[in-house]
Coordinates of C-alpha atoms in Angstrom, one line a residue:
M255 CA -29.5 -37.4 7.3
N256 CA -26.2 -39.2 7.8
A257 CA -22.8 -37.8 6.9
A258 CA -22.5 -39.8 3.6
V259 CA -25.8 -38.3 2.3
R260 CA -24.7 -34.8 3.3
I261 CA -21.5 -35.2 1.3
I262 CA -23.4 -36.6 -1.7
D263 CA -25.9 -33.7 -1.6
W264 CA -23.1 -31.1 -1.1
P265 CA -24.1 -28.2 -3.5
A266 CA -22.1 -28.0 -6.7
S267 CA -20.0 -24.9 -7.3
E268 CA -18.7 -23.3 -10.5
D269 CA -15.2 -23.5 -8.8
D270 CA -15.3 -27.3 -8.6
D271 CA -13.6 -27.7 -12.0
L272 CA -10.7 -25.5 -11.0
A273 CA -7.4 -27.0 -10.0
L274 CA -6.3 -26.8 -6.3
A275 CA -2.7 -26.1 -7.2
L276 CA -1.8 -22.5 -8.2
W277 CA -0.1 -23.6 -11.4
D278 CA 1.2 -26.8 -13.0
A279 CA 4.0 -27.1 -15.5
Y280 CA 1.8 -27.4 -18.6
A281 CA -0.3 -24.3 -17.7
I282 CA 2.8 -22.3 -17.1
A283 CA 4.3 -23.4 -20.4
A284 CA 1.1 -22.6 -22.2
A285 CA 0.9 -19.1 -20.7
T286 CA 4.6 -18.3 -21.3
G287 CA 5.4 -20.1 -24.5
G288 CA 8.1 -21.9 -22.6
V289 CA 9.3 -25.6 -22.6
P290 CA 8.8 -27.6 -19.4
S291 CA 11.6 -30.0 -18.4
A292 CA 9.3 -32.1 -16.2
H293 CA 5.8 -32.1 -14.7
F294 CA 5.3 -30.3 -11.5
Q295 CA 2.8 -28.2 -9.5
C296 CA 3.5 -25.1 -7.5
S297 CA 1.7 -23.3 -4.7
G298 CA 3.3 -19.9 -5.1
V299 CA 5.4 -17.6 -7.3
E300 CA 8.5 -15.8 -6.1
I301 CA 11.2 -13.5 -7.6
D302 CA 13.4 -13.1 -4.6
S303 CA 15.3 -16.2 -3.5
R304 CA 15.4 -15.0 0.1
D305 CA 11.6 -15.1 0.2
V306 CA 11.1 -18.5 -1.4
Q307 CA 8.7 -20.9 0.5
P308 CA 8.4 -24.6 -0.1
G309 CA 6.4 -25.3 -3.1
D310 CA 7.2 -22.0 -4.9
L311 CA 8.0 -21.4 -8.6
F312 CA 11.1 -19.2 -8.8
F313 CA 11.4 -16.7 -11.6
A314 CA 15.1 -16.0 -12.4
L315 CA 14.6 -12.4 -13.5
K316 CA 17.5 -10.4 -15.1
G317 CA 18.0 -6.7 -14.4
E318 CA 20.7 -4.2 -15.2
A319 CA 22.7 -5.0 -12.1
M320 CA 21.4 -8.4 -11.0
D321 CA 20.7 -11.8 -12.6
G322 CA 18.3 -14.1 -10.8
H323 CA 20.0 -17.2 -12.3
R324 CA 22.8 -16.6 -9.8
F325 CA 20.4 -17.5 -7.0
L326 CA 18.9 -20.7 -8.3
D327 CA 20.7 -22.9 -5.9
A328 CA 19.5 -20.7 -3.0
A329 CA 15.9 -20.8 -4.3
F330 CA 15.9 -24.6 -4.6
E331 CA 17.6 -25.0 -1.2
K332 CA 14.7 -23.1 0.3
G333 CA 12.1 -25.4 -1.3
A334 CA 11.4 -24.1 -4.8
V335 CA 9.8 -26.9 -6.9
A336 CA 10.9 -25.4 -10.2
A337 CA 12.3 -22.3 -11.9
V338 CA 11.6 -20.2 -14.9
V339 CA 14.9 -19.7 -16.7
D340 CA 16.4 -18.5 -20.0
R341 CA 19.0 -21.3 -20.1
P342 CA 18.7 -25.1 -19.3
I343 CA 19.5 -26.2 -15.7
D344 CA 19.6 -29.7 -14.1
R345 CA 16.5 -29.0 -12.0
P346 CA 12.8 -28.8 -12.9
H347 CA 12.3 -25.7 -15.0
I348 CA 10.4 -23.9 -17.7
L349 CA 12.8 -22.7 -20.4
V350 CA 11.8 -19.3 -21.9
D351 CA 13.5 -16.6 -24.0
D352 CA 12.9 -13.8 -21.5
T353 CA 12.0 -14.4 -17.9
T354 CA 10.6 -10.9 -17.3
A355 CA 8.3 -11.3 -20.3
A356 CA 7.3 -14.7 -19.1
L357 CA 6.3 -13.3 -15.7
G358 CA 4.1 -10.8 -17.5
A359 CA 2.6 -13.5 -19.6
L360 CA 1.8 -15.6 -16.5
G361 CA 0.2 -12.7 -14.8
A362 CA -1.9 -12.1 -17.9
A363 CA -3.0 -15.7 -17.9
A364 CA -4.0 -15.5 -14.2
R365 CA -6.2 -12.5 -15.0
R366 CA -7.8 -14.2 -18.0
R367 CA -8.7 -17.3 -16.0
S368 CA -10.0 -15.4 -13.0
R369 CA -13.7 -15.1 -12.1
A370 CA -12.9 -12.7 -9.3
R371 CA -14.2 -9.2 -8.9
I372 CA -11.1 -7.0 -9.1
V373 CA -10.3 -3.7 -7.4
G374 CA -7.4 -1.5 -8.5
V375 CA -6.1 1.2 -6.1
T376 CA -3.8 4.1 -6.7
G377 CA -3.3 7.6 -5.2
S378 CA -0.6 9.9 -4.0
V379 CA -1.2 9.0 -0.3
G380 CA -2.7 6.0 1.4
K381 CA -3.0 3.5 -1.4
T382 CA -1.3 0.6 0.5
G383 CA -3.4 1.1 3.6
V384 CA -6.6 1.4 1.6
K385 CA -5.6 -1.7 -0.4
E386 CA -5.0 -3.6 2.8
A387 CA -8.3 -2.5 4.3
I388 CA -10.3 -3.5 1.3
F389 CA -8.6 -6.8 1.3
A390 CA -9.3 -7.3 5.0
A391 CA -13.0 -6.5 4.5
L392 CA -13.4 -8.8 1.5
E393 CA -11.3 -11.6 3.0
R394 CA -13.6 -11.6 6.0
S395 CA -16.9 -11.7 4.0
S396 CA -15.6 -14.3 1.5
R397 CA -14.1 -16.5 4.2
G398 CA -10.6 -16.5 2.7
G399 CA -11.6 -15.9 -0.9
A400 CA -9.7 -12.7 -1.4
H401 CA -6.3 -12.1 -2.9
R402 CA -4.1 -8.9 -2.9
S403 CA -0.8 -7.6 -3.9
V404 CA 1.5 -7.8 -0.8
K405 CA 3.9 -5.2 0.5
S406 CA 4.0 -2.4 -2.1
Y407 CA 4.3 -4.6 -5.2
N408 CA 2.8 -1.9 -7.4
N409 CA 5.1 -1.5 -10.4
H410 CA 5.9 -3.1 -13.7
V411 CA 7.3 -6.2 -11.9
G412 CA 5.1 -6.2 -8.8
V413 CA 1.8 -6.1 -10.6
P414 CA 2.3 -9.1 -12.9
L415 CA 3.9 -11.0 -9.9
S416 CA 0.8 -10.3 -7.8
L417 CA -1.5 -11.3 -10.6
A418 CA 0.5 -14.6 -11.2
R419 CA 0.0 -15.4 -7.5
M420 CA -3.8 -15.0 -7.7
P421 CA -5.6 -18.4 -7.2
A422 CA -8.1 -19.4 -9.9
R423 CA -10.7 -19.8 -7.1
A424 CA -10.2 -16.3 -5.7
R425 CA -13.5 -14.4 -5.4
F426 CA -11.9 -11.0 -5.1
G427 CA -8.6 -9.5 -6.1
I428 CA -7.2 -6.1 -4.8
F429 CA -4.2 -4.7 -6.6
E430 CA -2.1 -1.6 -5.9
M431 CA -0.7 0.5 -8.8
G432 CA 2.0 3.1 -8.4
M433 CA 3.9 5.4 -10.6
N434 CA 6.4 8.3 -10.8
H435 CA 6.1 9.0 -14.5
A436 CA 3.2 9.5 -16.8
G437 CA 2.1 6.4 -18.7
E438 CA 3.1 3.9 -16.0
I439 CA -0.4 3.3 -14.5
A440 CA -1.8 3.1 -18.0
A441 CA 0.5 0.1 -18.6
L442 CA -0.5 -1.5 -15.3
T443 CA -4.3 -1.0 -15.4
V444 CA -4.6 -2.9 -18.7
Q445 CA -3.0 -5.9 -17.0
V446 CA -5.2 -5.7 -13.9
R447 CA -8.5 -4.8 -15.7
P448 CA -10.3 -3.8 -12.6
H449 CA -14.0 -3.7 -12.0
V450 CA -13.5 -0.9 -9.5
A451 CA -10.7 1.7 -9.7
V452 CA -10.0 3.7 -6.5
I453 CA -8.0 7.0 -6.3
T454 CA -7.3 7.8 -2.7
T455 CA -6.1 11.4 -3.1
I456 CA -3.9 13.7 -5.2
A457 CA -0.9 15.3 -3.7
P458 CA 2.5 16.6 -4.9
A459 CA 4.3 13.2 -4.7
H460 CA 6.6 12.7 -7.7
I461 CA 6.0 16.3 -8.8
E462 CA 9.7 16.5 -9.8
M463 CA 8.9 14.1 -12.7
L464 CA 5.5 15.3 -13.5
G465 CA 5.7 19.1 -13.0
S466 CA 2.3 19.9 -11.5
E467 CA -0.5 18.5 -9.4
E468 CA -2.7 18.6 -12.5
A469 CA -0.3 16.3 -14.3
I470 CA -0.2 14.0 -11.2
A471 CA -4.0 13.8 -11.3
D472 CA -3.9 12.9 -15.0
A473 CA -1.4 10.2 -14.4
K474 CA -3.4 8.7 -11.6
A475 CA -6.6 8.9 -13.7
E476 CA -4.9 6.5 -16.2
I477 CA -6.3 3.8 -14.0
F478 CA -9.7 4.3 -15.4
A479 CA -8.5 3.3 -18.9
G480 CA -8.3 -0.4 -17.8
L481 CA -11.8 -0.6 -16.2
R482 CA -14.0 -3.4 -17.3
P483 CA -17.2 -2.3 -19.1
G484 CA -19.7 -1.0 -16.5
G485 CA -16.9 -0.5 -14.0
T486 CA -16.9 2.0 -11.1
A487 CA -14.5 4.8 -10.4
V488 CA -14.1 5.8 -6.7
I489 CA -12.7 9.3 -6.4
P490 CA -12.1 11.9 -3.7
A491 CA -14.9 14.4 -3.6
D492 CA -12.9 16.9 -1.5
S493 CA -9.9 17.1 -3.9
S494 CA -9.4 20.3 -5.8
H495 CA -8.9 18.0 -8.8
Y496 CA -12.3 16.3 -8.4
P497 CA -13.7 17.7 -11.7
R498 CA -10.6 16.6 -13.6
L499 CA -10.8 13.1 -12.1
R500 CA -14.5 12.8 -12.7
A501 CA -14.2 13.9 -16.3
A502 CA -11.5 11.3 -16.9
A503 CA -13.6 8.6 -15.3
E504 CA -16.7 9.5 -17.3
A505 CA -14.7 9.6 -20.5
A506 CA -13.7 6.0 -19.8
G507 CA -17.4 5.0 -19.4
A508 CA -17.2 4.5 -15.6
D509 CA -19.9 4.9 -13.0
V510 CA -18.5 7.5 -10.6
V511 CA -18.7 7.2 -6.8
A512 CA -17.3 10.1 -4.9
F513 CA -16.3 9.9 -1.2
G514 CA -15.6 12.7 1.3
T515 CA -17.3 15.6 3.1
A516 CA -18.5 17.6 0.1
A517 CA -22.2 17.9 -0.5
H518 CA -21.8 16.1 -3.9
A519 CA -20.1 13.0 -2.3
D520 CA -22.0 9.8 -2.8
V521 CA -20.3 8.3 0.3
R522 CA -20.5 11.3 2.5
L523 CA -19.1 11.8 6.0
L524 CA -21.8 12.9 8.4
D525 CA -19.9 12.7 11.7
A526 CA -16.6 11.5 13.2
V527 CA -15.7 11.6 16.8
A528 CA -12.7 10.3 18.7
A529 CA -13.0 6.7 19.8
P530 CA -12.3 5.9 23.5
H531 CA -9.1 4.0 22.8
G532 CA -7.9 5.9 19.7
G533 CA -9.2 6.0 16.2
S534 CA -12.6 7.4 15.3
L535 CA -16.3 6.6 15.4
V536 CA -17.6 7.4 11.9
T537 CA -21.1 7.9 10.5
A538 CA -21.5 8.1 6.8
E539 CA -24.3 8.4 4.3
M540 CA -24.3 6.0 1.3
G541 CA -27.3 7.2 -0.6
D542 CA -29.9 4.6 0.4
R543 CA -28.4 3.8 3.8
R544 CA -26.4 5.2 6.7
V545 CA -23.5 3.3 8.2
C546 CA -21.8 3.6 11.5
Y547 CA -18.4 2.0 12.2
T548 CA -15.1 2.3 14.1
V549 CA -11.8 3.1 12.4
A550 CA -9.0 1.8 14.6
A551 CA -6.2 3.7 12.8
P552 CA -5.9 7.2 14.1
G553 CA -5.9 10.4 12.1
E554 CA -8.3 12.4 9.9
H555 CA -6.7 10.9 6.8
W556 CA -7.9 7.5 7.9
I557 CA -11.5 8.7 8.2
A558 CA -11.3 9.7 4.5
N559 CA -9.6 6.4 3.7
S560 CA -12.4 4.5 5.3
L561 CA -15.0 6.2 3.1
A562 CA -13.0 5.0 0.0
V563 CA -12.9 1.5 1.5
M564 CA -16.7 1.4 2.0
A565 CA -17.3 2.7 -1.5
A566 CA -15.1 0.1 -3.1
V567 CA -16.4 -2.8 -1.0
R568 CA -20.0 -1.9 -1.9
A569 CA -19.1 -1.5 -5.6
V570 CA -17.8 -5.1 -5.8
G571 CA -20.7 -6.5 -3.9
G572 CA -18.9 -7.0 -0.6
D573 CA -20.4 -6.9 2.9
L574 CA -20.4 -3.5 4.5
G575 CA -20.7 -5.0 8.0
A576 CA -17.5 -7.0 7.4
A577 CA -15.9 -3.9 6.1
G578 CA -16.8 -2.1 9.3
L579 CA -15.4 -4.9 11.4
A580 CA -12.2 -4.9 9.4
L581 CA -11.7 -1.2 9.8
A582 CA -12.3 -1.6 13.6
E583 CA -9.5 -4.2 13.9
M584 CA -7.0 -2.8 11.4
E585 CA -4.4 -0.7 13.1
G586 CA -1.4 1.0 11.3
L587 CA 0.9 -1.0 9.1
R588 CA 4.6 -1.2 9.8
G589 CA 6.2 1.9 8.2
R590 CA 2.7 3.3 7.6
G591 CA 1.3 4.3 10.9
A592 CA 2.0 1.3 13.2
R593 CA 2.1 2.4 16.8
L594 CA 4.8 0.8 19.0
H595 CA 5.4 1.0 22.7
V596 CA 9.1 1.0 23.5
A597 CA 11.0 0.9 26.8
T598 CA 12.6 4.1 28.0
S599 CA 15.7 4.5 30.2
D600 CA 13.6 5.7 33.2
G601 CA 11.7 2.4 33.3
G602 CA 8.6 3.6 31.4
Q603 CA 7.3 3.5 27.9
A604 CA 7.3 5.8 24.9
L605 CA 4.9 5.7 21.9
V606 CA 6.6 5.5 18.5
I607 CA 4.5 6.2 15.5
D608 CA 6.2 4.4 12.6
E609 CA 5.6 6.3 9.3
S610 CA 9.1 5.6 8.0
Y611 CA 8.2 4.1 4.7
N612 CA 7.3 7.2 2.7
A613 CA 6.6 10.9 2.9
N614 CA 5.2 13.7 0.8
P615 CA 3.8 17.1 1.8
A616 CA 0.2 15.9 2.3
S617 CA 1.2 12.8 4.3
M618 CA 3.6 14.9 6.4
R619 CA 0.8 17.3 7.4
A620 CA -1.6 14.5 8.2
T621 CA 0.8 12.6 10.4
L622 CA 2.0 15.7 12.2
A623 CA -1.6 16.4 13.0
S624 CA -1.9 12.9 14.4
L625 CA 1.1 13.5 16.6
G626 CA -0.4 16.7 17.8
A627 CA -3.6 14.8 18.8
V628 CA -1.6 12.5 21.1
A629 CA -1.7 13.4 24.8
A630 CA 2.0 13.3 25.8
P631 CA 4.3 15.3 28.1
R632 CA 6.7 15.6 25.1
R633 CA 6.2 15.2 21.4
I634 CA 9.3 14.4 19.3
A635 CA 9.3 14.3 15.5
V636 CA 12.0 12.7 13.4
L637 CA 11.4 14.0 9.9
G638 CA 13.4 12.7 6.9
A639 CA 13.6 14.4 3.6
M640 CA 10.7 14.2 1.1
K641 CA 12.1 13.0 -2.2
E642 CA 11.1 13.6 -5.8
L643 CA 9.9 17.2 -5.3
G644 CA 12.4 18.8 -7.6
K645 CA 12.5 22.6 -7.7
H646 CA 9.4 22.6 -5.5
G647 CA 11.3 20.8 -2.7
P648 CA 12.6 23.8 -0.6
A649 CA 9.2 25.4 -0.5
Y650 CA 7.4 22.2 0.5
H651 CA 10.0 21.4 3.2
A652 CA 9.9 25.0 4.6
A653 CA 6.1 24.9 4.8
L654 CA 6.3 22.0 7.3
I655 CA 6.9 24.6 10.0
E656 CA 3.2 25.3 10.0
P657 CA 2.0 21.8 11.0
L658 CA 5.0 21.4 13.3
L659 CA 4.0 24.4 15.3
A660 CA 0.3 23.4 15.2
A661 CA 1.2 20.0 16.6
H662 CA 3.1 21.6 19.6
V663 CA 6.2 19.5 18.9
D664 CA 8.9 19.9 21.6
H665 CA 11.9 18.4 19.7
V666 CA 12.5 17.9 16.0
V667 CA 15.2 15.8 14.4
L668 CA 15.6 16.7 10.7
V669 CA 17.3 14.2 8.4
G670 CA 18.8 14.9 5.0
D671 CA 20.0 17.9 3.0
E672 CA 16.5 18.7 1.8
M673 CA 15.5 19.5 5.3
T674 CA 17.8 22.6 5.3
A675 CA 14.9 24.8 4.3
L676 CA 12.9 23.7 7.3
A677 CA 15.9 24.1 9.6
D678 CA 16.2 27.7 8.4
E679 CA 12.5 28.3 9.1
L680 CA 12.8 26.8 12.6
G681 CA 15.9 28.9 13.3
K682 CA 13.9 32.1 12.4
A683 CA 10.9 31.0 14.5
G684 CA 13.2 30.3 17.4
G685 CA 14.0 33.9 17.6
N686 CA 10.4 34.9 17.7
A687 CA 8.9 34.7 21.2
L688 CA 5.4 34.4 19.7
H689 CA 6.1 31.1 17.9
N690 CA 7.2 28.9 20.8
A691 CA 9.3 26.9 18.2
P692 CA 10.6 23.5 19.1
A693 CA 14.3 22.7 19.6
F694 CA 15.8 21.0 16.6
T695 CA 18.8 19.1 15.3
H696 CA 19.7 18.7 11.7
C697 CA 21.4 15.4 10.8
A698 CA 22.9 14.1 7.6
N699 CA 21.6 10.5 7.9
A700 CA 19.6 8.0 9.9
Q701 CA 22.6 6.9 12.0
A702 CA 23.1 10.5 13.1
A703 CA 19.3 10.7 13.8
R704 CA 19.6 7.8 16.2
A705 CA 22.4 9.5 18.0
A706 CA 20.3 12.7 18.2
L707 CA 17.4 10.8 19.8
E708 CA 19.8 9.2 22.3
A709 CA 21.0 12.7 23.2
I710 CA 17.4 13.8 23.8
G711 CA 16.7 10.7 25.9
L712 CA 13.3 9.2 25.6
K713 CA 11.2 9.4 28.8
D714 CA 8.1 7.7 30.0
G715 CA 5.0 9.0 28.2
D716 CA 6.9 10.6 25.2
A717 CA 5.4 10.4 21.8
V718 CA 7.8 10.0 18.8
L719 CA 6.8 10.4 15.2
V720 CA 9.3 8.9 12.7
K721 CA 8.5 9.8 9.1
G722 CA 10.5 10.3 5.8
S723 CA 10.9 9.0 2.3
N724 CA 12.0 5.3 2.3
S725 CA 15.4 6.0 0.8
V726 CA 16.3 8.1 3.9
G727 CA 16.4 4.8 5.9
L728 CA 14.4 5.9 9.0
G729 CA 13.1 2.3 9.3
A730 CA 16.4 1.6 11.0
V731 CA 15.6 4.3 13.6
V732 CA 12.3 2.6 14.4
A733 CA 13.9 -0.8 14.5
A734 CA 16.6 0.5 17.0
L735 CA 13.9 2.1 19.2
A736 CA 12.0 -1.2 19.2
G737 CA 15.2 -3.1 20.2
E738 CA 15.2 -5.0 16.9
Q739 CA 18.8 -4.2 16.1
G740 CA 21.9 -2.7 17.7

């Protein structure tokens, strides 16, 4: 058979009638109710002029303190082909009444046209990592046919933006949904309309706004309300809130798949041992089959995360082998567990565990346990304040002394006023010969934390954990250690 015959006999696909461009002017106008100034096609959608790539459509969003129309020139200079605006401009554009509403409408249009199997992910801890792992698994098995929300685009702007970026030809879509108030996930899940909804875990993140872990569980369970008919809810079997989550999922008509170590788990951990070069070798039961795979990311929390990934991949008809390979290759994300090796003044290298993006009591305990598992002559922890804990904050911060002592940390740098409660506990422990408490410094901000680390002086073989809520700014500490800024 010659090449021409092979091309003629190429099997037809249901995607053959779909456009190659992400959007064209007429489709955008139809979706948003806007008026196009000219015909154009775009390959991407962007809301930040600094991130515009050639071929993008730029949405000039208006907020309380910022107006995207001020950055139109910058967007076009970087290669935007057109913009969505609420006033006429002398460049290709779609004129609408409200640019934020238009973005939501375009996201809704992308969801309506999509034939993809959709996964929604939420949870108090681990949702971004689990979202990325599910994407990596489905991207591998579909040979580039998966789409996901990037970064942590999980709010009322990030979700419609991520939907608007989903190609019509995508076979899978994975979207993260976050919240800090009740009702927020309910609004997001009706946009995403997932076939599979994953809750990673329930922990006291945002408890200041919600008041209790039970209320947090209820807020996360809002994700089930958007499930497509016959959809699947993937929930943590080991959570104390499992009955509450299961009841909410069943009330929404979902098939429930539980993951964890409990006897009632549908995806159940049988065994996990340390891998030779870090991470874990995992064996899990999945009802009709047993799977064995490697998880590159270290820590017991990633073992649990991997079970959620396997459950979600199977629920959308993905390849479990590809999921195993993706987990074996996926190491920590920047700000969420990435491990960097940085030069030390004595000519050696120190390990830096970058957990600088976020922190709550559960994730603090998990990452301190990971630090404790690292073989190192000295373990150093830079711990920033945990935000949005409200009246519970002092108790949760003080309680971190337990995992700190268990991890045999040698030096602690505490950052932020909220860490006063932990500093008090460390001061008490330091006077008790039985505790072998670490030396500690309490700093006001990230800049002072950098100075404290310089005073400690990193040495060859040291292991340094940097973790705190994003607003504390400890990412700058990691960047300085990595030599990325002065």
